[in-house]
PDB file of C-alpha atoms in Angstrom:
ATOM      1  CA  UNK A  62       0.031   0.083   0.119  1.00 35.00           C
ATOM      2  CA  UNK A  63       2.988   2.118   0.071  1.00 46.00           C
ATOM      3  CA  UNK A  64       4.684   3.809   2.979  1.00 83.00           C
ATOM      4  CA  UNK A  65       2.715   7.164   2.648  1.00 93.00           C
ATOM      5  CA  UNK A  66      -0.336   7.221   5.114  1.00 95.00           C
ATOM      6  CA  UNK A  67       0.723   3.684   6.320  1.00 92.00           C
ATOM      7  CA  UNK A  68       0.133   4.563  10.097  1.00 93.00           C
ATOM      8  CA  UNK A  69      -3.293   5.883   9.581  1.00 96.00           C
ATOM      9  CA  UNK A  70      -6.423   3.705  10.279  1.00 95.00           C
ATOM     10  CA  UNK A  71      -8.340   2.397   7.169  1.00 95.00           C
ATOM     11  CA  UNK A  72     -10.164   3.295   5.307  1.00 98.00           C
ATOM     12  CA  UNK A  73      -8.472   6.859   4.957  1.00 98.00           C
ATOM     13  CA  UNK A  74     -10.274  10.006   5.528  1.00 98.00           C
ATOM     14  CA  UNK A  75      -9.201  13.305   3.689  1.00 98.00           C
ATOM     15  CA  UNK A  76     -10.366  16.937   4.104  1.00 98.00           C
ATOM     16  CA  UNK A  77     -10.695  17.915   0.026  1.00 96.00           C
ATOM     17  CA  UNK A  78      -8.766  21.104  -0.705  1.00 94.00           C
ATOM     18  CA  UNK A  79     -11.381  23.975  -1.824  1.00 92.00           C
ATOM     19  CA  UNK A  80     -10.220  27.195  -2.118  1.00 88.00           C
ATOM     20  CA  UNK A  81     -11.085  29.900   0.198  1.00 86.00           C
ATOM     21  CA  UNK A  82     -12.492  27.567   2.805  1.00 90.00           C
ATOM     22  CA  UNK A  83      -9.875  25.122   4.031  1.00 92.00           C
ATOM     23  CA  UNK A  84      -7.150  27.210   5.036  1.00 93.00           C
ATOM     24  CA  UNK A  85      -5.498  26.825   8.428  1.00 95.00           C
ATOM     25  CA  UNK A  86      -7.879  27.616  11.052  1.00 94.00           C
ATOM     26  CA  UNK A  87     -10.779  25.257   9.311  1.00 94.00           C
ATOM     27  CA  UNK A  88      -8.467  22.240   8.588  1.00 96.00           C
ATOM     28  CA  UNK A  89      -7.083  22.905  12.575  1.00 95.00           C
ATOM     29  CA  UNK A  90     -10.802  22.431  13.607  1.00 94.00           C
ATOM     30  CA  UNK A  91     -11.527  19.839  11.355  1.00 96.00           C
ATOM     31  CA  UNK A  92      -8.146  17.826  12.933  1.00 95.00           C
ATOM     32  CA  UNK A  93      -9.280  18.547  16.435  1.00 94.00           C
ATOM     33  CA  UNK A  94     -12.787  16.735  15.730  1.00 94.00           C
ATOM     34  CA  UNK A  95     -11.030  13.813  13.652  1.00 96.00           C
ATOM     35  CA  UNK A  96      -7.073  13.332  14.166  1.00 96.00           C
ATOM     36  CA  UNK A  97      -6.709  10.972  11.724  1.00 96.00           C
ATOM     37  CA  UNK A  98      -8.276  13.333   8.698  1.00 98.00           C
ATOM     38  CA  UNK A  99      -5.718  13.814   5.916  1.00 98.00           C
ATOM     39  CA  UNK A 100      -5.087  17.640   5.673  1.00 98.00           C
ATOM     40  CA  UNK A 101      -4.499  19.605   2.594  1.00 97.00           C
ATOM     41  CA  UNK A 102      -3.804  23.243   1.524  1.00 96.00           C
ATOM     42  CA  UNK A 103      -5.690  25.319  -0.625  1.00 94.00           C
ATOM     43  CA  UNK A 104      -4.715  25.545  -4.425  1.00 94.00           C
ATOM     44  CA  UNK A 105      -1.460  27.051  -4.287  1.00 96.00           C
ATOM     45  CA  UNK A 106       0.314  28.243  -7.210  1.00 96.00           C
ATOM     46  CA  UNK A 107       3.834  26.470  -7.773  1.00 97.00           C
ATOM     47  CA  UNK A 108       4.867  29.566  -9.860  1.00 96.00           C
ATOM     48  CA  UNK A 109       4.210  31.948  -7.377  1.00 97.00           C
ATOM     49  CA  UNK A 110       5.881  30.267  -4.601  1.00 96.00           C
ATOM     50  CA  UNK A 111       8.903  29.806  -6.792  1.00 95.00           C
ATOM     51  CA  UNK A 112       8.962  33.582  -6.932  1.00 95.00           C
ATOM     52  CA  UNK A 113       8.249  34.362  -3.913  1.00 94.00           C
ATOM     53  CA  UNK A 114       4.929  35.475  -3.559  1.00 96.00           C
ATOM     54  CA  UNK A 115       4.082  36.874   0.026  1.00 94.00           C
ATOM     55  CA  UNK A 116       0.394  36.081  -0.232  1.00 92.00           C
ATOM     56  CA  UNK A 117       1.472  32.483  -1.234  1.00 95.00           C
ATOM     57  CA  UNK A 118       3.757  31.951   0.878  1.00 94.00           C
ATOM     58  CA  UNK A 119       1.129  32.790   3.823  1.00 91.00           C
ATOM     59  CA  UNK A 120      -1.392  30.604   2.651  1.00 92.00           C
ATOM     60  CA  UNK A 121       1.156  27.837   2.617  1.00 95.00           C
ATOM     61  CA  UNK A 122       1.669  28.260   6.081  1.00 92.00           C
ATOM     62  CA  UNK A 123       0.241  25.622   8.557  1.00 95.00           C
ATOM     63  CA  UNK A 124       0.189  24.778  12.297  1.00 94.00           C
ATOM     64  CA  UNK A 125       2.381  22.102  14.034  1.00 95.00           C
ATOM     65  CA  UNK A 126      -1.262  20.241  14.620  1.00 95.00           C
ATOM     66  CA  UNK A 127      -1.906  19.993  11.043  1.00 96.00           C
ATOM     67  CA  UNK A 128       1.235  17.142  10.985  1.00 94.00           C
ATOM     68  CA  UNK A 129       1.041  13.410  10.061  1.00 91.00           C
ATOM     69  CA  UNK A 130      -0.793  14.464   7.640  1.00 96.00           C
ATOM     70  CA  UNK A 131      -0.638  17.547   5.863  1.00 98.00           C
ATOM     71  CA  UNK A 132       0.022  18.185   2.176  1.00 98.00           C
ATOM     72  CA  UNK A 133       0.343  21.674   0.083  1.00 98.00           C
ATOM     73  CA  UNK A 134      -1.587  21.395  -2.833  1.00 97.00           C
ATOM     74  CA  UNK A 135       0.201  22.957  -6.415  1.00 97.00           C
ATOM     75  CA  UNK A 136      -0.808  23.816  -9.609  1.00 96.00           C
ATOM     76  CA  UNK A 137       0.961  24.647 -12.656  1.00 95.00           C
ATOM     77  CA  UNK A 138       2.328  23.320 -15.979  1.00 93.00           C
ATOM     78  CA  UNK A 139       6.066  23.785 -15.800  1.00 93.00           C
ATOM     79  CA  UNK A 140       8.263  20.769 -14.169  1.00 96.00           C
ATOM     80  CA  UNK A 141      10.807  23.725 -13.007  1.00 96.00           C
ATOM     81  CA  UNK A 142       7.874  25.571 -11.038  1.00 96.00           C
ATOM     82  CA  UNK A 143       6.910  22.295  -9.230  1.00 97.00           C
ATOM     83  CA  UNK A 144      10.855  21.768  -8.648  1.00 97.00           C
ATOM     84  CA  UNK A 145      11.459  24.977  -7.237  1.00 97.00           C
ATOM     85  CA  UNK A 146       8.065  25.150  -5.093  1.00 97.00           C
ATOM     86  CA  UNK A 147       9.114  21.568  -3.627  1.00 97.00           C
ATOM     87  CA  UNK A 148      12.261  22.639  -2.231  1.00 96.00           C
ATOM     88  CA  UNK A 149      10.208  25.440  -0.156  1.00 97.00           C
ATOM     89  CA  UNK A 150       7.650  22.787   0.779  1.00 97.00           C
ATOM     90  CA  UNK A 151      10.426  20.917   1.926  1.00 97.00           C
ATOM     91  CA  UNK A 152      11.998  23.629   4.260  1.00 96.00           C
ATOM     92  CA  UNK A 153       7.964  24.369   5.175  1.00 96.00           C
ATOM     93  CA  UNK A 154       7.971  21.133   6.927  1.00 97.00           C
ATOM     94  CA  UNK A 155       4.951  19.702   5.115  1.00 97.00           C
ATOM     95  CA  UNK A 156       4.278  15.816   4.965  1.00 97.00           C
ATOM     96  CA  UNK A 157       3.667  15.373   1.244  1.00 98.00           C
ATOM     97  CA  UNK A 158       2.814  17.413  -2.197  1.00 98.00           C
ATOM     98  CA  UNK A 159      -0.244  17.342  -4.071  1.00 98.00           C
ATOM     99  CA  UNK A 160      -0.204  18.380  -7.489  1.00 98.00           C
ATOM    100  CA  UNK A 161      -3.712  19.545  -8.809  1.00 96.00           C
ATOM    101  CA  UNK A 162      -5.068  18.187 -11.681  1.00 96.00           C
ATOM    102  CA  UNK A 163      -8.186  18.512 -11.433  1.00 92.00           C
ATOM    103  CA  UNK A 164      -9.677  21.993 -11.060  1.00 90.00           C
ATOM    104  CA  UNK A 165     -12.197  22.903 -13.572  1.00 90.00           C
ATOM    105  CA  UNK A 166     -12.081  26.694 -13.102  1.00 90.00           C
ATOM    106  CA  UNK A 167     -11.929  28.346 -16.729  1.00 91.00           C
ATOM    107  CA  UNK A 168      -9.332  30.711 -14.962  1.00 92.00           C
ATOM    108  CA  UNK A 169      -7.258  27.498 -13.969  1.00 93.00           C
ATOM    109  CA  UNK A 170      -7.491  25.396 -17.374  1.00 93.00           C
ATOM    110  CA  UNK A 171      -7.627  28.227 -19.768  1.00 91.00           C
ATOM    111  CA  UNK A 172      -3.812  28.906 -18.621  1.00 91.00           C
ATOM    112  CA  UNK A 173      -2.865  25.037 -18.933  1.00 93.00           C
ATOM    113  CA  UNK A 174      -2.969  24.025 -15.460  1.00 93.00           C
ATOM    114  CA  UNK A 175      -5.481  21.805 -13.274  1.00 93.00           C
ATOM    115  CA  UNK A 176      -7.155  19.404 -15.247  1.00 94.00           C
ATOM    116  CA  UNK A 177      -6.052  20.524 -18.570  1.00 94.00           C
ATOM    117  CA  UNK A 178      -2.951  19.007 -18.022  1.00 95.00           C
ATOM    118  CA  UNK A 179      -5.523  15.302 -18.544  1.00 95.00           C
ATOM    119  CA  UNK A 180      -5.416  16.307 -21.762  1.00 94.00           C
ATOM    120  CA  UNK A 181      -1.661  15.358 -22.481  1.00 94.00           C
ATOM    121  CA  UNK A 182      -1.247  12.670 -19.529  1.00 93.00           C
ATOM    122  CA  UNK A 183       1.909  11.610 -21.141  1.00 95.00           C
ATOM    123  CA  UNK A 184       3.720  15.058 -20.842  1.00 96.00           C
ATOM    124  CA  UNK A 185       2.415  15.518 -17.585  1.00 96.00           C
ATOM    125  CA  UNK A 186       3.580  12.116 -16.359  1.00 97.00           C
ATOM    126  CA  UNK A 187       7.098  13.288 -17.263  1.00 97.00           C
ATOM    127  CA  UNK A 188       6.566  16.491 -15.692  1.00 97.00           C
ATOM    128  CA  UNK A 189       5.594  14.469 -12.063  1.00 98.00           C
ATOM    129  CA  UNK A 190       8.505  12.232 -12.845  1.00 97.00           C
ATOM    130  CA  UNK A 191      11.199  15.346 -12.926  1.00 98.00           C
ATOM    131  CA  UNK A 192       9.382  16.294  -9.361  1.00 98.00           C
ATOM    132  CA  UNK A 193       9.473  13.199  -7.651  1.00 97.00           C
ATOM    133  CA  UNK A 194      13.073  12.477  -8.484  1.00 97.00           C
ATOM    134  CA  UNK A 195      14.065  16.062  -7.447  1.00 97.00           C
ATOM    135  CA  UNK A 196      12.328  15.962  -3.804  1.00 97.00           C
ATOM    136  CA  UNK A 197      12.465  13.957  -0.939  1.00 96.00           C
ATOM    137  CA  UNK A 198       8.829  14.492  -0.161  1.00 97.00           C
ATOM    138  CA  UNK A 199       5.979  11.721  -1.485  1.00 97.00           C
ATOM    139  CA  UNK A 200       4.006  13.311  -4.362  1.00 98.00           C
ATOM    140  CA  UNK A 201       0.243  13.002  -4.679  1.00 98.00           C
ATOM    141  CA  UNK A 202      -2.134  13.654  -7.550  1.00 98.00           C
ATOM    142  CA  UNK A 203      -5.793  14.998  -7.395  1.00 97.00           C
ATOM    143  CA  UNK A 204      -7.695  14.410 -10.429  1.00 97.00           C
ATOM    144  CA  UNK A 205     -10.773  13.935 -12.575  1.00 96.00           C
ATOM    145  CA  UNK A 206     -11.834  11.199 -15.054  1.00 96.00           C
ATOM    146  CA  UNK A 207     -10.582  13.258 -17.918  1.00 94.00           C
ATOM    147  CA  UNK A 208     -10.992  16.301 -19.363  1.00 93.00           C
ATOM    148  CA  UNK A 209     -13.878  16.022 -22.332  1.00 93.00           C
ATOM    149  CA  UNK A 210     -14.613  12.096 -21.616  1.00 91.00           C
ATOM    150  CA  UNK A 211     -13.138   9.545 -19.290  1.00 93.00           C
ATOM    151  CA  UNK A 212     -11.965   7.825 -22.780  1.00 93.00           C
ATOM    152  CA  UNK A 213      -8.263   7.907 -21.407  1.00 94.00           C
ATOM    153  CA  UNK A 214      -8.631   7.838 -17.678  1.00 96.00           C
ATOM    154  CA  UNK A 215      -7.274   4.572 -16.719  1.00 97.00           C
ATOM    155  CA  UNK A 216      -4.118   4.771 -18.665  1.00 96.00           C
ATOM    156  CA  UNK A 217      -3.759   8.593 -17.539  1.00 97.00           C
ATOM    157  CA  UNK A 218      -3.444   6.937 -13.917  1.00 97.00           C
ATOM    158  CA  UNK A 219      -1.481   3.982 -14.838  1.00 97.00           C
ATOM    159  CA  UNK A 220       0.894   6.582 -16.600  1.00 97.00           C
ATOM    160  CA  UNK A 221       1.009   8.536 -12.753  1.00 98.00           C
ATOM    161  CA  UNK A 222       1.604   5.580 -10.847  1.00 98.00           C
ATOM    162  CA  UNK A 223       4.500   5.051 -13.238  1.00 97.00           C
ATOM    163  CA  UNK A 224       6.242   8.691 -12.854  1.00 97.00           C
ATOM    164  CA  UNK A 225       6.178   7.550  -8.887  1.00 97.00           C
ATOM    165  CA  UNK A 226       2.973   9.288  -7.487  1.00 98.00           C
ATOM    166  CA  UNK A 227       2.538   7.816  -3.924  1.00 98.00           C
ATOM    167  CA  UNK A 228      -1.239   8.061  -4.039  1.00 98.00           C
ATOM    168  CA  UNK A 229      -4.128   9.336  -6.022  1.00 98.00           C
ATOM    169  CA  UNK A 230      -7.201  11.132  -5.188  1.00 98.00           C
ATOM    170  CA  UNK A 231     -10.097  10.718  -7.938  1.00 98.00           C
ATOM    171  CA  UNK A 232     -13.114  13.112  -8.514  1.00 97.00           C
ATOM    172  CA  UNK A 233     -15.585  11.448 -10.457  1.00 96.00           C
ATOM    173  CA  UNK A 234     -16.596  13.392 -13.292  1.00 95.00           C
ATOM    174  CA  UNK A 235     -15.116  14.858 -15.871  1.00 94.00           C
ATOM    175  CA  UNK A 236     -13.760  18.645 -16.321  1.00 90.00           C
ATOM    176  CA  UNK A 237     -16.501  19.181 -18.930  1.00 92.00           C
ATOM    177  CA  UNK A 238     -19.231  18.046 -16.134  1.00 87.00           C
ATOM    178  CA  UNK A 239     -17.738  20.320 -13.422  1.00 86.00           C
ATOM    179  CA  UNK A 240     -20.080  19.625 -10.292  1.00 86.00           C
ATOM    180  CA  UNK A 241     -23.248  18.960 -12.366  1.00 86.00           C
ATOM    181  CA  UNK A 242     -24.618  15.250 -12.460  1.00 86.00           C
ATOM    182  CA  UNK A 243     -23.715  12.365 -10.248  1.00 89.00           C
ATOM    183  CA  UNK A 244     -19.881  11.304  -9.984  1.00 93.00           C
ATOM    184  CA  UNK A 245     -19.236   8.181 -11.557  1.00 95.00           C
ATOM    185  CA  UNK A 246     -17.840   6.151  -8.822  1.00 97.00           C
ATOM    186  CA  UNK A 247     -17.578   2.941 -11.247  1.00 97.00           C
ATOM    187  CA  UNK A 248     -14.310   4.135 -13.131  1.00 96.00           C
ATOM    188  CA  UNK A 249     -12.494   4.806  -9.953  1.00 98.00           C
ATOM    189  CA  UNK A 250     -12.961   1.280  -8.580  1.00 98.00           C
ATOM    190  CA  UNK A 251     -11.760   0.356 -11.759  1.00 97.00           C
ATOM    191  CA  UNK A 252      -8.417   2.575 -11.739  1.00 97.00           C
ATOM    192  CA  UNK A 253      -8.240   0.756  -8.017  1.00 98.00           C
ATOM    193  CA  UNK A 254      -8.560  -2.930  -9.921  1.00 97.00           C
ATOM    194  CA  UNK A 255      -5.240  -1.807 -11.458  1.00 97.00           C
ATOM    195  CA  UNK A 256      -3.218   0.157  -9.503  1.00 97.00           C
ATOM    196  CA  UNK A 257      -0.558  -0.668  -6.388  1.00 95.00           C
ATOM    197  CA  UNK A 258      -0.849   3.095  -4.707  1.00 97.00           C
ATOM    198  CA  UNK A 259      -3.588   4.163  -2.372  1.00 97.00           C
ATOM    199  CA  UNK A 260      -6.879   5.320  -4.290  1.00 98.00           C
ATOM    200  CA  UNK A 261      -9.350   7.759  -2.916  1.00 98.00           C
ATOM    201  CA  UNK A 262     -12.399   8.545  -4.108  1.00 98.00           C
ATOM    202  CA  UNK A 263     -14.193  11.751  -4.225  1.00 97.00           C
ATOM    203  CA  UNK A 264     -17.675  13.578  -4.793  1.00 96.00           C
ATOM    204  CA  UNK A 265     -21.101  13.828  -3.931  1.00 95.00           C
ATOM    205  CA  UNK A 266     -20.159  12.166  -0.349  1.00 96.00           C
ATOM    206  CA  UNK A 267     -23.039  14.065   1.798  1.00 95.00           C
ATOM    207  CA  UNK A 268     -23.040  11.549   4.726  1.00 97.00           C
ATOM    208  CA  UNK A 269     -21.045   8.690   6.798  1.00 97.00           C
ATOM    209  CA  UNK A 270     -24.146   6.423   5.137  1.00 97.00           C
ATOM    210  CA  UNK A 271     -22.784   7.464   1.915  1.00 97.00           C
ATOM    211  CA  UNK A 272     -19.379   7.276   2.471  1.00 98.00           C
ATOM    212  CA  UNK A 273     -19.519   3.546   3.605  1.00 98.00           C
ATOM    213  CA  UNK A 274     -21.431   2.742   0.358  1.00 97.00           C
ATOM    214  CA  UNK A 275     -19.244   4.311  -2.242  1.00 97.00           C
ATOM    215  CA  UNK A 276     -15.870   2.804  -0.377  1.00 98.00           C
ATOM    216  CA  UNK A 277     -15.807  -0.417  -1.812  1.00 97.00           C
ATOM    217  CA  UNK A 278     -12.705  -1.594  -2.832  1.00 98.00           C
ATOM    218  CA  UNK A 279     -11.093   2.145  -2.047  1.00 98.00           C
ATOM    219  CA  UNK A 280      -8.357   2.733   0.107  1.00 98.00           C
ATOM    220  CA  UNK A 281     -10.607   5.447   1.519  1.00 98.00           C
ATOM    221  CA  UNK A 282     -12.794   8.738   0.713  1.00 98.00           C
ATOM    222  CA  UNK A 283     -12.136  12.345   0.515  1.00 98.00           C
ATOM    223  CA  UNK A 284     -14.759  14.901   1.503  1.00 97.00           C
ATOM    224  CA  UNK A 285     -15.440  18.480   0.578  1.00 94.00           C
ATOM    225  CA  UNK A 286     -18.606  20.391   0.373  1.00 91.00           C
ATOM    226  CA  UNK A 287     -20.327  18.327   3.077  1.00 93.00           C
ATOM    227  CA  UNK A 288     -17.422  19.123   5.361  1.00 94.00           C
ATOM    228  CA  UNK A 289     -18.110  22.933   5.165  1.00 90.00           C
ATOM    229  CA  UNK A 290     -21.642  22.646   6.443  1.00 86.00           C
ATOM    230  CA  UNK A 291     -21.097  19.386   8.880  1.00 91.00           C
ATOM    231  CA  UNK A 292     -17.182  19.157  10.126  1.00 93.00           C
ATOM    232  CA  UNK A 293     -18.388  16.230  12.027  1.00 95.00           C
ATOM    233  CA  UNK A 294     -18.681  14.338   8.998  1.00 97.00           C
ATOM    234  CA  UNK A 295     -15.232  12.835   9.495  1.00 98.00           C
ATOM    235  CA  UNK A 296     -16.025  11.401  12.969  1.00 97.00           C
ATOM    236  CA  UNK A 297     -19.036  10.261  11.726  1.00 98.00           C
ATOM    237  CA  UNK A 298     -17.162   8.457   8.850  1.00 98.00           C
ATOM    238  CA  UNK A 299     -14.553   7.091  11.119  1.00 98.00           C
ATOM    239  CA  UNK A 300     -17.303   5.348  13.476  1.00 97.00           C
ATOM    240  CA  UNK A 301     -19.431   4.186  10.367  1.00 98.00           C
ATOM    241  CA  UNK A 302     -16.111   2.270   9.004  1.00 97.00           C
ATOM    242  CA  UNK A 303     -15.755   0.614  12.271  1.00 96.00           C
ATOM    243  CA  UNK A 304     -19.568  -0.648  12.187  1.00 96.00           C
ATOM    244  CA  UNK A 305     -20.017   1.172  15.304  1.00 96.00           C
ATOM    245  CA  UNK A 306     -23.317   3.649  15.879  1.00 96.00           C
ATOM    246  CA  UNK A 307     -22.770   7.081  14.065  1.00 96.00           C
ATOM    247  CA  UNK A 308     -22.578  10.272  16.413  1.00 94.00           C
ATOM    248  CA  UNK A 309     -25.476  12.498  15.490  1.00 93.00           C
ATOM    249  CA  UNK A 310     -24.599  15.684  14.024  1.00 89.00           C
ATOM    250  CA  UNK A 311     -24.233  18.239  16.665  1.00 87.00           C
ATOM    251  CA  UNK A 312     -27.133  20.795  17.594  1.00 85.00           C
ATOM    252  CA  UNK A 313     -26.469  24.675  16.262  1.00 84.00           C
ATOM    253  CA  UNK A 314     -25.045  25.370  19.306  1.00 85.00           C
ATOM    254  CA  UNK A 315     -22.160  23.740  18.958  1.00 88.00           C
ATOM    255  CA  UNK A 316     -21.860  24.776  15.092  1.00 87.00           C
ATOM    256  CA  UNK A 317     -21.756  28.020  16.490  1.00 90.00           C
ATOM    257  CA  UNK A 318     -19.181  27.507  19.056  1.00 91.00           C
ATOM    258  CA  UNK A 319     -17.134  25.927  16.019  1.00 91.00           C
ATOM    259  CA  UNK A 320     -17.158  28.823  14.024  1.00 90.00           C
ATOM    260  CA  UNK A 321     -16.776  31.055  16.880  1.00 92.00           C
ATOM    261  CA  UNK A 322     -13.212  29.497  17.548  1.00 93.00           C
ATOM    262  CA  UNK A 323     -12.841  29.268  13.533  1.00 93.00           C
ATOM    263  CA  UNK A 324     -13.129  33.137  13.864  1.00 94.00           C
ATOM    264  CA  UNK A 325     -10.822  33.179  16.700  1.00 95.00           C
ATOM    265  CA  UNK A 326      -7.954  31.437  15.231  1.00 94.00           C
ATOM    266  CA  UNK A 327      -8.589  33.243  11.942  1.00 93.00           C
ATOM    267  CA  UNK A 328      -8.378  36.388  13.854  1.00 95.00           C
ATOM    268  CA  UNK A 329      -5.086  35.183  15.268  1.00 92.00           C
ATOM    269  CA  UNK A 330      -3.515  34.339  12.243  1.00 89.00           C
ATOM    270  CA  UNK A 331      -4.707  37.568   9.823  1.00 88.00           C
ATOM    271  CA  UNK A 332      -6.264  40.278  11.920  1.00 93.00           C
ATOM    272  CA  UNK A 333      -9.824  40.602  12.540  1.00 93.00           C
ATOM    273  CA  UNK A 334     -10.678  42.772   9.221  1.00 91.00           C
ATOM    274  CA  UNK A 335      -9.077  40.286   6.568  1.00 90.00           C
ATOM    275  CA  UNK A 336     -10.388  37.410   9.178  1.00 92.00           C
ATOM    276  CA  UNK A 337     -13.936  38.583   8.853  1.00 93.00           C
ATOM    277  CA  UNK A 338     -14.153  39.352   5.474  1.00 91.00           C
ATOM    278  CA  UNK A 339     -12.594  35.703   4.252  1.00 89.00           C
ATOM    279  CA  UNK A 340     -14.933  34.035   6.538  1.00 91.00           C
ATOM    280  CA  UNK A 341     -18.318  35.203   5.110  1.00 90.00           C
ATOM    281  CA  UNK A 342     -18.533  32.788   2.847  1.00 85.00           C
ATOM    282  CA  UNK A 343     -18.273  29.929   5.924  1.00 85.00           C
ATOM    283  CA  UNK A 344     -20.668  31.871   7.618  1.00 82.00           C
ATOM    284  CA  UNK A 345     -23.203  32.023   4.535  1.00 78.00           C
ATOM    285  CA  UNK A 346     -22.966  28.138   4.534  1.00 77.00           C
ATOM    286  CA  UNK A 347     -23.823  27.763   8.028  1.00 77.00           C
ATOM    287  CA  UNK A 348     -27.139  29.243   8.032  1.00 77.00           C
ATOM    288  CA  UNK A 349     -28.916  27.449   5.102  1.00 75.00           C
ATOM    289  CA  UNK A 350     -32.047  25.859   5.521  1.00 72.00           C
ATOM    290  CA  UNK A 351     -33.057  27.299   9.022  1.00 75.00           C
ATOM    291  CA  UNK A 352     -35.627  29.805   9.359  1.00 73.00           C
ATOM    292  CA  UNK A 353     -34.928  33.282   8.873  1.00 77.00           C
ATOM    293  CA  UNK A 354     -31.574  32.285   6.552  1.00 81.00           C
ATOM    294  CA  UNK A 355     -31.809  34.763   4.409  1.00 86.00           C
ATOM    295  CA  UNK A 356     -32.190  37.891   6.775  1.00 88.00           C
ATOM    296  CA  UNK A 357     -29.308  35.996   8.703  1.00 89.00           C
ATOM    297  CA  UNK A 358     -26.913  35.513   5.900  1.00 88.00           C
ATOM    298  CA  UNK A 359     -27.392  39.113   4.632  1.00 90.00           C
ATOM    299  CA  UNK A 360     -25.889  39.906   8.138  1.00 91.00           C
ATOM    300  CA  UNK A 361     -23.366  37.519   8.100  1.00 90.00           C
ATOM    301  CA  UNK A 362     -22.291  38.396   4.561  1.00 89.00           C
ATOM    302  CA  UNK A 363     -21.310  42.009   5.868  1.00 91.00           C
ATOM    303  CA  UNK A 364     -20.083  40.773   9.400  1.00 92.00           C
ATOM    304  CA  UNK A 365     -16.793  42.956  10.254  1.00 93.00           C
ATOM    305  CA  UNK A 366     -15.813  42.488  13.669  1.00 95.00           C
ATOM    306  CA  UNK A 367     -15.667  39.702  16.203  1.00 95.00           C
ATOM    307  CA  UNK A 368     -18.302  41.369  18.394  1.00 95.00           C
ATOM    308  CA  UNK A 369     -20.524  41.728  15.747  1.00 94.00           C
ATOM    309  CA  UNK A 370     -20.019  37.899  14.821  1.00 94.00           C
ATOM    310  CA  UNK A 371     -21.025  36.866  18.335  1.00 94.00           C
ATOM    311  CA  UNK A 372     -24.245  39.264  18.274  1.00 94.00           C
ATOM    312  CA  UNK A 373     -25.208  37.622  15.132  1.00 92.00           C
ATOM    313  CA  UNK A 374     -24.940  34.137  16.561  1.00 91.00           C
ATOM    314  CA  UNK A 375     -26.785  34.858  19.766  1.00 91.00           C
ATOM    315  CA  UNK A 376     -29.546  35.952  17.340  1.00 90.00           C
ATOM    316  CA  UNK A 377     -29.690  32.850  15.152  1.00 88.00           C
ATOM    317  CA  UNK A 378     -29.521  30.971  18.250  1.00 85.00           C
ATOM    318  CA  UNK A 379     -32.462  32.801  19.980  1.00 86.00           C
ATOM    319  CA  UNK A 380     -34.330  32.779  16.992  1.00 78.00           C
ATOM    320  CA  UNK A 381     -34.012  28.980  16.792  1.00 68.00           C
ATOM    321  CA  UNK A 382     -35.041  28.408  20.476  1.00 59.00           C
ATOM    322  CA  UNK A 383     -38.089  30.427  19.747  1.00 62.00           C
ATOM    323  CA  UNK A 384     -38.993  28.253  16.761  1.00 55.00           C
ATOM    324  CA  UNK A 385     -38.787  25.187  18.930  1.00 54.00           C
ATOM    325  CA  UNK A 386     -40.806  26.524  21.454  1.00 50.00           C
ATOM    326  CA  UNK A 387     -43.467  26.941  19.241  1.00 46.00           C
TER     327      UNK A 387
END
């Protein structure tokens, strides 16, 4: 199964890297909830790291509690940039390097990065091989089934394994699909049958029950969007995989406490102004589906200070309690 993640319980659980969401404070909170969760940074530009971008270097920073295992995810289309970035990542002390071959964003793929690299898997494999040979860190890949179609998916996976990657995470859609339709896990199961490295499936896992149903022959699952609203999904999955009763999702008070703590950690790292601005998208997810959601969302996407956030959270809590008493 390879050395990477060898000391983690099986099946593997991983938090999917999501730009603007999986910053260090959120990752730390997830790790506190379920210590075996594999963490990966937000999408970072290899070229920007090579050029010493202060913003990108700040985004690459992580807390010691994220180690075992924490990877930094890079996008790019140049072996030279990946190699230079890998040296910086080694110095930072990350556990592995993850290459993004799955992002479907037009801004990324129009520059030849992300899932655009799936269009010529042989060239991409040579780039991976160059990186693997130049770094002491394990290299992993997160990819999609293909760009326009999944016709070359298995060949691409085998090319990447031959290039020396230590693990593979696959989102079960093509780039053309973006996030529409249903993720195709059958292709991921097929890939696992032909590969010797850990294969982790990703796409549409919204509960522990779904994770168990999707796992089959894979080494683990990666969860993204569902973890934003329910960070406890990882501990729920760990229980479900062990055949134990699935812990219920904590009540609203616990979720509000989670995001208060998240805000505090973000303020420590970035200062109050920037932390509040960047957390607004998280808070918008928080109120989805609850009574008065539109009103609270409108306030949360404009929040500027921690005391203001606390006031809104108190109002949310009071509103929900009032609804429950009716």
